[in-house]
GROMACS .gro file of C-alpha atoms in nm:
model
  110
    1MET     CA    1  10.167   7.221  13.322
    2LEU     CA    2  10.464   7.024  13.206
    3PHE     CA    3  10.800   7.187  13.169
    4GLY     CA    4  10.805   7.127  12.754
    5ASN     CA    5  10.467   7.302  12.732
    6LYS     CA    6  10.625   7.592  12.918
    7THR     CA    7  10.912   7.590  12.683
    8LYS     CA    8  10.695   7.601  12.374
    9GLN     CA    9  10.552   7.912  12.538
   10VAL     CA   10  10.864   8.063  12.537
   11GLU     CA   11  10.950   7.979  12.192
   12SER     CA   12  10.586   8.106  12.062
   13ALA     CA   13  10.615   8.407  12.266
   14ILE     CA   14  10.978   8.486  12.079
   15ASP     CA   15  10.847   8.405  11.725
   16HIS     CA   16  10.511   8.623  11.774
   17LYS     CA   17  10.744   8.908  11.966
   18LYS     CA   18  10.483   8.887  12.265
   19ALA     CA   19  10.730   9.047  12.539
   20ASP     CA   20  10.399   9.059  12.783
   21LYS     CA   21  10.412   8.677  12.779
   22LEU     CA   22  10.767   8.625  12.806
   23ILE     CA   23  10.755   8.855  13.132
   24ALA     CA   24  10.476   8.658  13.270
   25LEU     CA   25  10.670   8.346  13.185
   26ALA     CA   26  10.984   8.528  13.340
   27LYS     CA   27  10.812   8.511  13.690
   28ASP     CA   28  10.739   8.126  13.653
   29LYS     CA   29  10.857   7.887  13.939
   30ASP     CA   30  11.059   7.689  13.719
   31GLU     CA   31  11.389   7.841  13.685
   32ALA     CA   32  11.461   7.720  13.351
   33VAL     CA   33  11.140   7.846  13.218
   34ALA     CA   34  11.202   8.205  13.350
   35LEU     CA   35  11.538   8.228  13.232
   36ALA     CA   36  11.445   8.156  12.906
   37ALA     CA   37  11.191   8.407  12.941
   38VAL     CA   38  11.446   8.685  13.042
   39LYS     CA   39  11.668   8.568  12.723
   40GLY     CA   40  11.403   8.576  12.508
   41LEU     CA   41  11.281   8.914  12.606
   42GLY     CA   42  11.664   9.012  12.439
   43VAL     CA   43  11.526   8.899  12.115
   44VAL     CA   44  11.189   9.066  12.126
   45GLY     CA   45  11.311   9.402  12.287
   46GLY     CA   46  11.075   9.686  12.304
   47GLU     CA   47  10.960   9.918  12.577
   48ASP     CA   48  10.815   9.713  12.792
   49ALA     CA   49  11.100   9.398  12.775
   50ILE     CA   50  11.367   9.707  12.862
   51ASN     CA   51  11.183   9.798  13.170
   52PHE     CA   52  11.141   9.422  13.275
   53LEU     CA   53  11.490   9.379  13.225
   54VAL     CA   54  11.616   9.665  13.428
   55THR     CA   55  11.434   9.534  13.719
   56GLN     CA   56  11.612   9.169  13.669
   57LEU     CA   57  11.946   9.352  13.705
   58ARG     CA   58  11.886   9.334  14.077
   59HIS     CA   59  11.752   8.976  14.103
   60ILE     CA   60  11.835   8.771  14.376
   61LYS     CA   61  12.008   8.500  14.149
   62PRO     CA   62  12.318   8.614  13.954
   63GLU     CA   63  12.214   8.399  13.672
   64PHE     CA   64  11.948   8.614  13.623
   65ARG     CA   65  12.117   8.951  13.640
   66ALA     CA   66  12.354   8.814  13.389
   67ALA     CA   67  12.077   8.718  13.160
   68ALA     CA   68  11.925   9.038  13.197
   69ALA     CA   69  12.224   9.245  13.110
   70THR     CA   70  12.293   9.035  12.807
   71SER     CA   71  11.960   9.097  12.690
   72LEU     CA   72  11.984   9.458  12.734
   73GLY     CA   73  12.284   9.432  12.539
   74GLU     CA   74  12.133   9.261  12.258
   75ILE     CA   75  11.829   9.527  12.264
   76GLY     CA   76  12.116   9.807  12.252
   77ASP     CA   77  11.889  10.066  12.407
   78PRO     CA   78  12.130  10.318  12.510
   79HIS     CA   79  11.961  10.427  12.836
   80ALA     CA   80  11.984  10.056  12.962
   81LYS     CA   81  12.386  10.133  12.981
   82ALA     CA   82  12.343  10.392  13.300
   83HIS     CA   83  12.098  10.098  13.446
   84ILE     CA   84  12.382   9.815  13.393
   85SER     CA   85  12.664  10.079  13.523
   86GLY     CA   86  12.504  10.131  13.830
   87VAL     CA   87  12.456   9.789  13.945
   88LEU     CA   88  12.761   9.691  13.818
   89LYS     CA   89  12.939   9.920  14.109
   90PHE     CA   90  12.780   9.623  14.329
   91GLU     CA   91  12.792   9.343  14.180
   92LYS     CA   92  13.004   9.069  14.341
   93ASP     CA   93  12.937   8.743  14.105
   94THR     CA   94  13.259   8.717  13.836
   95ALA     CA   95  13.036   8.568  13.536
   96THR     CA   96  12.764   8.845  13.581
   97ILE     CA   97  13.024   9.107  13.611
   98GLN     CA   98  13.178   8.996  13.283
   99ALA     CA   99  12.798   8.965  13.114
  100MET     CA  100  12.759   9.302  13.246
  101HIS     CA  101  13.092   9.441  13.073
  102ALA     CA  102  13.007   9.250  12.785
  103ALA     CA  103  12.647   9.406  12.705
  104MET     CA  104  12.763   9.764  12.806
  105ALA     CA  105  13.014   9.696  12.502
  106LYS     CA  106  12.770   9.643  12.251
  107ILE     CA  107  12.531   9.916  12.340
  108ALA     CA  108  12.594  10.271  12.163
  109ASP     CA  109  12.694  10.567  12.396
  110TYR     CA  110  12.398  10.785  12.465
   0.00000   0.00000   0.00000
């Protein structure tokens, strides 16, 4: 499938608040599509989105970890703060550390 079609799928999933579709697209081999889907989960929110994003905090690629943290910050679930804090202790990438701190600042204490 062409990149443009998958981009439209991400946009459609965001518009229709389809976390399950975004989670599937977040596993796409095309990193741009996958990253867009991770970011889209921050817009859609919900328990499934949060659960998936928490797993992405340990992604091998720092841009995915940063995007997951940012999306969790957008959702604002207080329990996500503990997950971000837990992985932050081990994070080495400067941009990801900044994204994690910014996300935690957005999330209200629980």
